[in-house]
XYZ file of C-alpha atoms in Angstrom:
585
model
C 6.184 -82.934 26.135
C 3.273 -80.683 26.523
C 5.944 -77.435 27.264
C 7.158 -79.035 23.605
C 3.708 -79.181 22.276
C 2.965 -75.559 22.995
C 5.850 -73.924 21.693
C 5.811 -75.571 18.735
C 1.965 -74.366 18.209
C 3.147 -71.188 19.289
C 5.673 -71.223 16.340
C 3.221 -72.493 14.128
C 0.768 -69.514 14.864
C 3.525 -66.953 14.947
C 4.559 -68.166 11.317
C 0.686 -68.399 10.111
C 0.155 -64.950 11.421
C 3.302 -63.651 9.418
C 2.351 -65.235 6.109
C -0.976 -64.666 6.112
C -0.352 -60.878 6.562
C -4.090 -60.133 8.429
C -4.606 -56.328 8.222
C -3.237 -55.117 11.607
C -0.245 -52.711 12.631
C 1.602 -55.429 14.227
C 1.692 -56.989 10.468
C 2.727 -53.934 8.710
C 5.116 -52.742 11.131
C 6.744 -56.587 10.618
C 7.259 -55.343 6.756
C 5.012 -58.658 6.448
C 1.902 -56.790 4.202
C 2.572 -55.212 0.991
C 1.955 -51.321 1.008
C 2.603 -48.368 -1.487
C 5.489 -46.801 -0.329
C 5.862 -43.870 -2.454
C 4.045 -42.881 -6.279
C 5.347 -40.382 -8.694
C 3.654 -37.979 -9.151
C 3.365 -37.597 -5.273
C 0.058 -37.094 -3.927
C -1.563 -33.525 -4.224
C 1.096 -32.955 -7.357
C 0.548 -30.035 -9.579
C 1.954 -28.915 -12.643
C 2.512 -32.356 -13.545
C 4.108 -32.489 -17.261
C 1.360 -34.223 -19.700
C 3.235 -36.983 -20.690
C 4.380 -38.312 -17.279
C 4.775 -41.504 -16.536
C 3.736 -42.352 -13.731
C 4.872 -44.784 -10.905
C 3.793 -46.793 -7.462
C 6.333 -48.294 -5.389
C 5.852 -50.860 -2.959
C 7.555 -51.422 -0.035
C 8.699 -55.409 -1.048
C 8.674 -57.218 -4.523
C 4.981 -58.311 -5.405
C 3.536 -60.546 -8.118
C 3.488 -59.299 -11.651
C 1.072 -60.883 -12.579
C -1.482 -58.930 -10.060
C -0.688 -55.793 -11.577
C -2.642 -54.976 -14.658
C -4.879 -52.277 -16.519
C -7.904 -53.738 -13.506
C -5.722 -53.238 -10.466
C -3.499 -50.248 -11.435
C -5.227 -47.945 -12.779
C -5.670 -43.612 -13.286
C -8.584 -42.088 -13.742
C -9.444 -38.626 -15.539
C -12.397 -37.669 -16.910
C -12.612 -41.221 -17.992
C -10.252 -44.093 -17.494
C -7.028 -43.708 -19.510
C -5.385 -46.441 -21.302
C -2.074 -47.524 -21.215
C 0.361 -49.711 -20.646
C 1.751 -51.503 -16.924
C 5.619 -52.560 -16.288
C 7.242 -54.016 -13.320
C 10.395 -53.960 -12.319
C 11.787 -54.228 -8.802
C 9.288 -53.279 -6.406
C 8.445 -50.437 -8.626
C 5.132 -50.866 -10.970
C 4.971 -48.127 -14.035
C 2.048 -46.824 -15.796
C 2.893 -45.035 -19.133
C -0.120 -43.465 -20.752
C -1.459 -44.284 -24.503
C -1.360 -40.621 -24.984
C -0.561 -37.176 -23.528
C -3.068 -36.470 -20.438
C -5.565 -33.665 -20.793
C -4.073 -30.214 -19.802
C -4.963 -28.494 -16.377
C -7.110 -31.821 -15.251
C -7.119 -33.809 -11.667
C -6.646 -37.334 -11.956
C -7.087 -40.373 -9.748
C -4.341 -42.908 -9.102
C -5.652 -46.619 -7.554
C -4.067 -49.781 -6.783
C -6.446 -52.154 -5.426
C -6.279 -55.199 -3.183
C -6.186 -57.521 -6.003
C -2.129 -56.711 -6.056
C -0.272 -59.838 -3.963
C 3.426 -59.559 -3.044
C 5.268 -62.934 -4.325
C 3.550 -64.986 -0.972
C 0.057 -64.015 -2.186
C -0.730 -61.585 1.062
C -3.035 -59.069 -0.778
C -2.636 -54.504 0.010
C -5.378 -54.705 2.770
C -6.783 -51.322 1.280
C -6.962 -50.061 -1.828
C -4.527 -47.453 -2.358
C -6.191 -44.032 -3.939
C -3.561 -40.603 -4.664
C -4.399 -37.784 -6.548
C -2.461 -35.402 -9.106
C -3.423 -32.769 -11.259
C -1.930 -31.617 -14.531
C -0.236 -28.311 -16.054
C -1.140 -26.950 -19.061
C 2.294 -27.653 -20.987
C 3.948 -30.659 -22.358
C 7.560 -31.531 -20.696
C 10.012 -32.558 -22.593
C 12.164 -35.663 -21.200
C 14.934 -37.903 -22.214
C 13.380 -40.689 -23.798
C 16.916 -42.765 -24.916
C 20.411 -42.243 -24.581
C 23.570 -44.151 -25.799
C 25.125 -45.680 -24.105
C 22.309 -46.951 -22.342
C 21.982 -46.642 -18.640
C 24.739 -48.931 -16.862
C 25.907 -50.688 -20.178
C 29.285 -52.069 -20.288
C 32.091 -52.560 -22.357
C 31.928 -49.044 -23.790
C 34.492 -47.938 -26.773
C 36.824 -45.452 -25.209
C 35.898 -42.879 -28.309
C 32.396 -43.385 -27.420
C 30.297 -40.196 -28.386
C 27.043 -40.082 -26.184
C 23.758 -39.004 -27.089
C 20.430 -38.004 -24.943
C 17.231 -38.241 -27.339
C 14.455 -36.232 -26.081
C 10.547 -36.659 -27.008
C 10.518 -33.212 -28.944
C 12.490 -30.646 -30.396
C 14.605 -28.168 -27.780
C 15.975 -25.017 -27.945
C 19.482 -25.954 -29.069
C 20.871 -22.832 -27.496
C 20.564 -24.757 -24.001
C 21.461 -28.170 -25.074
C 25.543 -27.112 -24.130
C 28.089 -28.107 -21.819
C 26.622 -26.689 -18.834
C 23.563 -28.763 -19.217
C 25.020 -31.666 -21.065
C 28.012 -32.868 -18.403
C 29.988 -35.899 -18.555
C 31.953 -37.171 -15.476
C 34.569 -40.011 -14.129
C 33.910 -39.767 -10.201
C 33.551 -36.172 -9.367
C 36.166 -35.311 -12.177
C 34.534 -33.806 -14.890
C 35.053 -34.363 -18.634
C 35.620 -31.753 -21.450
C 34.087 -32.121 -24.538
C 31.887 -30.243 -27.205
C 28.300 -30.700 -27.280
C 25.676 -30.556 -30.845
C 22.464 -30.724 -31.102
C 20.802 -32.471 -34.117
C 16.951 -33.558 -34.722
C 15.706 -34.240 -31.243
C 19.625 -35.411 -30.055
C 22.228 -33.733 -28.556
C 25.716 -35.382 -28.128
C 28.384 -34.889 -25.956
C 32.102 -35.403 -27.890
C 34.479 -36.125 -25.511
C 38.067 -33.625 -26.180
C 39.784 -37.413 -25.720
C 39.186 -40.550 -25.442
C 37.756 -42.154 -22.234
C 39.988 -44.241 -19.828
C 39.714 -48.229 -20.092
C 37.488 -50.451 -17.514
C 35.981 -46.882 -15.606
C 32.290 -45.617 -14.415
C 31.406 -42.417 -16.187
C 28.451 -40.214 -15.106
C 26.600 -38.367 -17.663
C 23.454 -35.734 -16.598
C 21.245 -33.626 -18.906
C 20.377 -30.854 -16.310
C 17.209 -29.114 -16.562
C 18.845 -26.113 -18.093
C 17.871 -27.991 -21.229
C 14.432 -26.499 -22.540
C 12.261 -27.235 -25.014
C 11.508 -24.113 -27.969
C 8.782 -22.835 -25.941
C 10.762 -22.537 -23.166
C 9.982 -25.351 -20.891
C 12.745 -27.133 -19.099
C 12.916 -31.042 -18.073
C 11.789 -32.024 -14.931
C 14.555 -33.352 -13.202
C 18.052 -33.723 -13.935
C 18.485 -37.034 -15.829
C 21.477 -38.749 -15.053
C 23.032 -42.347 -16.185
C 26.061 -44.054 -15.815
C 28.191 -46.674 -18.280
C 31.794 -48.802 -17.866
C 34.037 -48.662 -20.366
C 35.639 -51.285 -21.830
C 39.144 -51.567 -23.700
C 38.612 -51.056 -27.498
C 38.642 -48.111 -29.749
C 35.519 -47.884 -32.138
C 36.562 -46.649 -35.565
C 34.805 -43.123 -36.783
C 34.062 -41.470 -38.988
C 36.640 -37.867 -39.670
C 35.133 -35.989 -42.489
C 32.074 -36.283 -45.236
C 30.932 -34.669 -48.284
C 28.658 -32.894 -48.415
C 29.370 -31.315 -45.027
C 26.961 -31.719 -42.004
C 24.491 -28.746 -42.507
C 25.867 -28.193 -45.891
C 23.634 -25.728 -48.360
C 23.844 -24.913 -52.205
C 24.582 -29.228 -52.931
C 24.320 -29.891 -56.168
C 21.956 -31.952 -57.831
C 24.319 -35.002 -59.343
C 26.459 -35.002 -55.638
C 28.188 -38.370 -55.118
C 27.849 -38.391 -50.741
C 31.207 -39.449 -49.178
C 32.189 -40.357 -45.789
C 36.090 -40.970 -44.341
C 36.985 -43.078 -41.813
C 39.898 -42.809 -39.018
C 40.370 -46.803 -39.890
C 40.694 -49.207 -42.929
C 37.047 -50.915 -42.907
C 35.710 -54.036 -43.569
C 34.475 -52.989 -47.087
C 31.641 -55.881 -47.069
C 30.324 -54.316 -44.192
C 29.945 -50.605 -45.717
C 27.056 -51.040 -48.327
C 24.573 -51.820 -45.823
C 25.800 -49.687 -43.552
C 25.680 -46.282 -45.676
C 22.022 -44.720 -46.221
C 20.169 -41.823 -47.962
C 17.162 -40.488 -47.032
C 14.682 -37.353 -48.294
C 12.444 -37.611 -44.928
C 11.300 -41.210 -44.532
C 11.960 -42.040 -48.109
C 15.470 -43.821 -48.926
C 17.345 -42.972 -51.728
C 18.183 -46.129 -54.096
C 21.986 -45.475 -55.141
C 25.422 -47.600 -55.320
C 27.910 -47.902 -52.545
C 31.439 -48.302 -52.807
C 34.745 -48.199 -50.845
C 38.225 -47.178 -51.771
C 40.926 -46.367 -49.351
C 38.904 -45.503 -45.915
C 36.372 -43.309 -47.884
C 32.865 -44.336 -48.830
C 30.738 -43.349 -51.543
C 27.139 -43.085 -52.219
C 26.334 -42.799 -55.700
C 22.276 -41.852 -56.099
C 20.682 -43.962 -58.986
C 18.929 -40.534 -60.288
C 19.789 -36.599 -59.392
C 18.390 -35.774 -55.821
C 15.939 -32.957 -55.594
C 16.028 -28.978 -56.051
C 16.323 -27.302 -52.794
C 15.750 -30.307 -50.502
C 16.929 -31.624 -47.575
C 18.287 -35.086 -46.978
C 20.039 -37.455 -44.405
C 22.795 -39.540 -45.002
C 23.671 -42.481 -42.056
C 26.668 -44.769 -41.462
C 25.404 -47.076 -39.007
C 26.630 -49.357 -36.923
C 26.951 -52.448 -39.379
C 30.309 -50.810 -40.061
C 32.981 -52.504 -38.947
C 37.077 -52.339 -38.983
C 38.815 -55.319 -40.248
C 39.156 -56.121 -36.578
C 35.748 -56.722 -36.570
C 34.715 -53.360 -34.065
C 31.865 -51.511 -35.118
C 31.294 -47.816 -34.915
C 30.310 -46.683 -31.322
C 27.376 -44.945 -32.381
C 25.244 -44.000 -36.033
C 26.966 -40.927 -37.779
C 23.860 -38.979 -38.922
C 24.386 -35.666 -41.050
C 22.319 -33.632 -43.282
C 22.500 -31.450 -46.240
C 20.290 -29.361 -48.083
C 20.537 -29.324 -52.505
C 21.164 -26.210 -54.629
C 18.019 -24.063 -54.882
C 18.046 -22.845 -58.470
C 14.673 -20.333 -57.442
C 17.252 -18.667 -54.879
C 18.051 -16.411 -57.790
C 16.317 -12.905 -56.867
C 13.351 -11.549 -59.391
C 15.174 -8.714 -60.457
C 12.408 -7.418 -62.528
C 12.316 -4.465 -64.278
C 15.687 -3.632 -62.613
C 17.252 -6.480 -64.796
C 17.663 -4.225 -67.996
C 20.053 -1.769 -65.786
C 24.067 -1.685 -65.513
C 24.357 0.679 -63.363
C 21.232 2.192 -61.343
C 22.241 5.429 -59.497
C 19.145 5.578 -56.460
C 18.374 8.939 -55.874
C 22.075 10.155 -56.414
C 22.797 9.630 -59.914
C 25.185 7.680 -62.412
C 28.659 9.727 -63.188
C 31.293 8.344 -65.817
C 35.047 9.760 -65.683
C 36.646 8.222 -68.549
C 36.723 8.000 -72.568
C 36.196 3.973 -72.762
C 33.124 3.142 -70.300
C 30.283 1.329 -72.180
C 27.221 -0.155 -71.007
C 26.553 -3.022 -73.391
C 23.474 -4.842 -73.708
C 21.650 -2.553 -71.119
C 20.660 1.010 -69.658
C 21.447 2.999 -66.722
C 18.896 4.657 -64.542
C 18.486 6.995 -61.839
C 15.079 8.948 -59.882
C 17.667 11.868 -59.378
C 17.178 14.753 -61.880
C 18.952 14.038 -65.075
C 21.480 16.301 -64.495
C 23.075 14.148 -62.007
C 23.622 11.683 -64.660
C 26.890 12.916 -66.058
C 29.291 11.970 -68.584
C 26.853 9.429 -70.631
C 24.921 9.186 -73.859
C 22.522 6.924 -75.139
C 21.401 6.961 -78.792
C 18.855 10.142 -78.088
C 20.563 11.890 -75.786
C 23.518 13.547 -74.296
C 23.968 13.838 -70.058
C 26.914 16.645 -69.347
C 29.567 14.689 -71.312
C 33.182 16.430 -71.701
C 36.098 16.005 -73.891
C 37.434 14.042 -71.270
C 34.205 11.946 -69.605
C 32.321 10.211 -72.455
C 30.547 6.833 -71.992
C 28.074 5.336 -74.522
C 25.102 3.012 -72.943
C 23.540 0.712 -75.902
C 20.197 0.839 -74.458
C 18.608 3.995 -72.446
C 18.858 6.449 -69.938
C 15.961 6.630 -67.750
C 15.914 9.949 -64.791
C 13.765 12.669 -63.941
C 13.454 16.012 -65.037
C 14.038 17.986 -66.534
C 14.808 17.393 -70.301
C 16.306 14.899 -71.297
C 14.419 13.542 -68.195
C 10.536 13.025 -68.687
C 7.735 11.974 -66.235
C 7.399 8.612 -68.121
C 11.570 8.072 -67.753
C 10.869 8.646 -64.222
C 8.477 6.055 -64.022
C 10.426 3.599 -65.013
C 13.237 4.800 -63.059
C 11.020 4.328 -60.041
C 9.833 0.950 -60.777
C 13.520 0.145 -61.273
C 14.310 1.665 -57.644
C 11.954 -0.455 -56.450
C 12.561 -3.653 -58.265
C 15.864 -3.130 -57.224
C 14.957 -2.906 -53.815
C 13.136 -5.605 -53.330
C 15.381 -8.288 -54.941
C 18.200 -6.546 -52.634
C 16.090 -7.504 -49.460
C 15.147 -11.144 -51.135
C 18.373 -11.659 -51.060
C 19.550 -10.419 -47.517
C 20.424 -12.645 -44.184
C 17.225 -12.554 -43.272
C 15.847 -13.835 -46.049
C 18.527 -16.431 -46.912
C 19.825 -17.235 -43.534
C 22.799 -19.770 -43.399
C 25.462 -18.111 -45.054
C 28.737 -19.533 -44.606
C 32.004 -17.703 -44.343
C 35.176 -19.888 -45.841
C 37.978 -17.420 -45.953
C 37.048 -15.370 -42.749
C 35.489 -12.167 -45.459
C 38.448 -12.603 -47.457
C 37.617 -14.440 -50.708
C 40.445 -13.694 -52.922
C 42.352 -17.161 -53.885
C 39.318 -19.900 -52.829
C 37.538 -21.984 -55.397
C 33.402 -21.628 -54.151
C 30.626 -24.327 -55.268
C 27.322 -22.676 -55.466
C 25.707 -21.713 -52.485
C 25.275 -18.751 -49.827
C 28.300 -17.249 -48.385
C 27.725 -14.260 -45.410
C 30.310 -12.811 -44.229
C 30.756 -13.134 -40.508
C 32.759 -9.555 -39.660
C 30.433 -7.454 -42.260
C 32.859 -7.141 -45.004
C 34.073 -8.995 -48.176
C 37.511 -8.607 -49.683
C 39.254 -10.361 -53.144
C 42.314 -9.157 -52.698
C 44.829 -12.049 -51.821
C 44.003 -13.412 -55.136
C 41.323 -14.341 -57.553
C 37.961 -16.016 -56.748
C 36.745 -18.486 -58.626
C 32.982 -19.533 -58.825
C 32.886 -23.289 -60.092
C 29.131 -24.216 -60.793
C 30.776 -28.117 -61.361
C 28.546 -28.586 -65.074
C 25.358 -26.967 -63.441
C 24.492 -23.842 -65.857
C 21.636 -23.262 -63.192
C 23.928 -22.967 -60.100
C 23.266 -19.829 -58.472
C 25.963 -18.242 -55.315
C 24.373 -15.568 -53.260
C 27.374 -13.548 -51.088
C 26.096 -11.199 -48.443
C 28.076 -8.455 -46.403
C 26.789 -6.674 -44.109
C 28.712 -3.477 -44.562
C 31.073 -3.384 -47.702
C 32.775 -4.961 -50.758
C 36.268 -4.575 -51.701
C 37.861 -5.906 -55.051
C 41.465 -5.483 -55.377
C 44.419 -3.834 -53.702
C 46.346 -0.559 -54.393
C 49.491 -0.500 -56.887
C 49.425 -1.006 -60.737
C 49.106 -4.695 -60.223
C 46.634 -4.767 -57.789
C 43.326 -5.631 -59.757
C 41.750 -9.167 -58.686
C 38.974 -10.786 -60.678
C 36.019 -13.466 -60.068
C 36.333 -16.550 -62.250
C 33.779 -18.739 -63.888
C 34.182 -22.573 -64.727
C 32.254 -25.691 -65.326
C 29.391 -23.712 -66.689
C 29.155 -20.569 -64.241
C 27.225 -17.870 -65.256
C 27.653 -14.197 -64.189
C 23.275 -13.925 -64.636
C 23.245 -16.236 -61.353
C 25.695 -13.975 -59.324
C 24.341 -11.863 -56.892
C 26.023 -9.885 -53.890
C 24.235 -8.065 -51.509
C 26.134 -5.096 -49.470
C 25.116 -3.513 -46.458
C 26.933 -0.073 -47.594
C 29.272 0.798 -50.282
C 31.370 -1.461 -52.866
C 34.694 -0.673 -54.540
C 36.159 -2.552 -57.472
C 39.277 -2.365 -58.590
C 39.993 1.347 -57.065
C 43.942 0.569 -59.299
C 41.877 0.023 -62.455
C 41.461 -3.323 -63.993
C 40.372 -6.717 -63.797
C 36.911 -8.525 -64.288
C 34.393 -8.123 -61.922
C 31.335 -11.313 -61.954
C 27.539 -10.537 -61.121
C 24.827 -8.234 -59.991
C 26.067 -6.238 -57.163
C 22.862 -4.501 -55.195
C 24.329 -2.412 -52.194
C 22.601 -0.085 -50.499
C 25.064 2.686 -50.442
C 27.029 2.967 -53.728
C 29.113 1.293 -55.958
C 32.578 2.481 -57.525
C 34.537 1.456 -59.935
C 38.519 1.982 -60.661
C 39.748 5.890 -59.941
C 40.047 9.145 -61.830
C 43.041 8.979 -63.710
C 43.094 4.973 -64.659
C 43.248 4.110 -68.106
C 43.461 0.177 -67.493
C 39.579 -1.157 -68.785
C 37.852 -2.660 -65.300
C 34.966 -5.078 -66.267
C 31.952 -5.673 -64.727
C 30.093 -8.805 -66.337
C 26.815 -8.214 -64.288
C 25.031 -5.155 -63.066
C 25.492 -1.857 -60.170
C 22.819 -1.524 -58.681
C 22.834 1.333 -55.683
C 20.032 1.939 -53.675
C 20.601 5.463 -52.589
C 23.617 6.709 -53.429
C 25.415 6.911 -57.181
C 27.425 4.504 -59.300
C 30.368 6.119 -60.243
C 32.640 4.288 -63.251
C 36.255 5.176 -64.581
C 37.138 3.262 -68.162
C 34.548 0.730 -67.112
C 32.634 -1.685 -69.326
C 29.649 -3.527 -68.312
C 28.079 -6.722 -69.940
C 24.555 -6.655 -69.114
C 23.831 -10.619 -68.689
């Protein structure tokens, strides 16, 4: 009985020294007392990002309620605030606000943190860190969330990060999607602070997928994540409708004012669940407007005309459901910016010139060119104005090249040149000039390019159109310019290098078209060299063409009239016209 007696005290001292987890090696090497097992940032840590968030591990589950702003807490300067998590064994402190650049801080837990028996960290735990001087970004949400389930097999993913990156490295290489180690193609964007990763086809049913954001992917000043972020999702069975196509198109430019905002679905929808679902915004404002649904297109009506030269966001969210009942995987967010009507260059004095010559001249080869409603200028000599009059004067007409301009001619010297002509020649050349470079890439970036430089045959709402190889052609049809009832819609096409109306052969003209209230005064080209219109003779040519290296019209030796409602402007080489007439708008 008294063998009994003692082992049973023996237990009872064995357990009792377990539980009540005395500070001694024997204790801790029994896993019995709570210690910190690992923090992040690690002790001694430099170049720690500013807005970490920062964690202590512990090396079994503790009480919750023991960990708090008093017992966990990091120390700067002054004491920061924040806020405490726990999850695991894992507590988290996430700062109110950024930490202070290029500053050591002190982490503590105290003894006042109990595991889930109450047995206290003999010691208070103390680390140290100190900061860098730039702010990281990180990944701050993604979707689908990190081990969700049930995911639609035409899921599109998305990382958000905490600021704006470079979107030159948000890309395939550092946005990857896999299925095991097999990975999955797709395209990647990059919109606001989100990127998204498109899969090429649609995921396989009831399987783990793998996506990482690498830390290729850096900020705009050049500073890359951390770590690799990485998070992983099931898939379920069910395909989420999408949406296929909207109008105006993501990124869109030149929209006009009165635009009705569509979106088209791969799927009949639930039309009671569209209304809510489809938004307008300018910023954080929402646009009040009507919703309706017709076919497997929706339509967004505003209430009043949106804003000049404005962006806005349009959203079909999740509400949005099939007549199955499935919702869209994931918000379809786009943007579009309206018609600037104050994209239309200041011409200024150069406005009252057809045809402006440089510092080359103006030369006419033809009984029937007329420059109505305007003057012609050059800050050559006059003599390299030839085959012109104006109601004064006569430049080197022949029998054979005689051209009448209803306004002036404006050159140098000598006679019928004159230092005040010259003047305003030179203003002109300068005017001229300047609206030329107002209205270059750099200074209206976002051209598009819809017919790969050739224009000839497409239909073009107002807006800017570059063209992507450095040349523009009409020649595989007409263009026509439709302003849709907007006399204040304004295009702005840009070439780098040159312009070319028309084919060769007696039929060969092409012409620009206006409709719905297109104007030729708010047509403007700008070309990187030379431009040629209508070398066969012919056809009617729409707006102010500025191009730095000449401008010709028709040949020697046409007599079919080629118009030109608008104005040649050449920067420093001549305009030279054949049977030409240009209305000065």
């Amino acid at each position: 009985m008294r063998k009994k007696n003692l082992l049973v005290t023996l237990a009872i001292a064995i357990v009792t020294l377990i539980t009540s987890c005395a500070k001694d090696d024997f204790q801790e090497a029994l896993g019995v007392c709570p210690i910190v097992t690992a923090t992040n940032p690690l002790d001694g840590a430099t170049s720690v990002p500013l807005n970490k968030i920062i964690t202590v591990t512990f090396n079994e589950e503790m009480n919750p309620e023991t960990i708090d702003l008093t017992s966990f807490t990091i120390v700067g300067a002054s004491t920061i605030a924040g806020t405490i998590s726990y999850s695991g064994t894992t507590a988290t402190f996430t700062p109110d606000f950024n930490l202070t650049p290029n500053t050591t801080y002190v982490g503590k837990v105290t003894t006042a943190v109990k595991d889930l028996n109450g047995n206290a960290l003999q010691q208070d735990y103390i680390w140290t860190f100190t900061t860098g001087s730039t702010l990281q970004p990180r990944v701050i949400a993604t979707n689908p969330t990190n081990d969700e389930t049930n995911v639609v097999l035409n899921k599109v993913l998305s990382a958000s990060f905490n600021m704006p990156m470079n979107p030159l490295t948000i890309n395939t290489t550092t946005f990857t999607l896999k299925q095991g180690v097999t990975p999955i193609s797709g395209a990647v964007t990059y919109f606001g602070n989100t990127a998204f990763f498109t899969p090429n086809v649609n995921l396989s049913a009831n399987m783990v997928y793998t996506a990482t954001i690498t830390t290729g992917a850096e900020n705009t000043a050049g500073t890359p994540i951390n770590i690799d972020y990485t998070w992983s999702f099931t898939t379920g069975t069910i395909i989420a409708p999408r949406v296929i196509s909207t109008s105006p198109t993501p990124n869109e430019n030149g929209v006009l004012l009165n635009k009705v905002v569509t979106a088209t679905f791969d799927m009949t929808m639930n039309p009671l669940t569209i209304p809510a679902s489809f938004t307008l915004k300018q910023g954080t404002n929402t646009i009040n407007g009507n919703v309706t649904y017709l076919g497997t297109t929706a339509s967004f009506t505003p209430n009043s005309p949106l804003l000049e030269n404005t962006v806005y966001t349009a959203s079909i969210s999740t509400t949005a459901k099939n007549v199955a009942g499935v919702a869209l995987a994931n918000d379809y967010v786009w943007n579009f910016t309206t018609l600037n009507n104050s994209i239309a260059p200041n011409l200024g004095t150069a406005a009252m010139f057809g045809a402006f010559g440089g510092n080359a001249g103006v030369t006419n080869q033809g009984l029937n060119t007329v420059i109505n409603n305007g003057s012609i200028s050059t800050t050559a000599a006059s003599t390299l104005v030839t085959g012109f009059h104006d109601a004064t004067a006569i430049y080197t007409e022949t029998p054979l090249n005689k051209g009448f301009v209803t306004g002036a001619i404006y050159t140098a010297p000598p006679a019928p040149g004159t230092a005040t002509s010259f003047a305003i020649a030179t203003q002109g050349l300068a005017d001229a000039n300047a609206a030329y470079l107002s209205i270059s890439p750099a200074s209206m970036p976002g051209g598009t390019d819809p017919g790969a430089g050739e224009l000839g045959g497409l239909t073009l709402t107002p807006g800017i159109y570059k063209s992507a190889s450095g040349s523009f052609n009409i020649s595989n049809g007409n263009l026509t310019l439709d302003a849709q009832g907007d006399p204040n819609a304004v295009w702005v096409f840009q070439t780098a290098s040159g312009l070319t109306v028309g084919i060769a052969g007696p039929t060969g003209a092409k012409s620009v078209n206006l409709i719905n209230g297109a104007l030729a005064k708010n047509v403007f080209w700008y070309v990187g060299s030379a431009a040629t219109i209508n070398a066969a003779g012919g056809g009617v040519m729409v707006g102010t063409i500025i191009a730095n290296s000449g401008v010709t019209f028709s040949t020697a030796g046409n007599a079919a009239q080629t118009v030109l409602n608008g104005r040649a402007l050449s920067l420093i080489a001549s305009v030279t016209m054949v049977n030409t007439t240009v209305n000065v708008p």
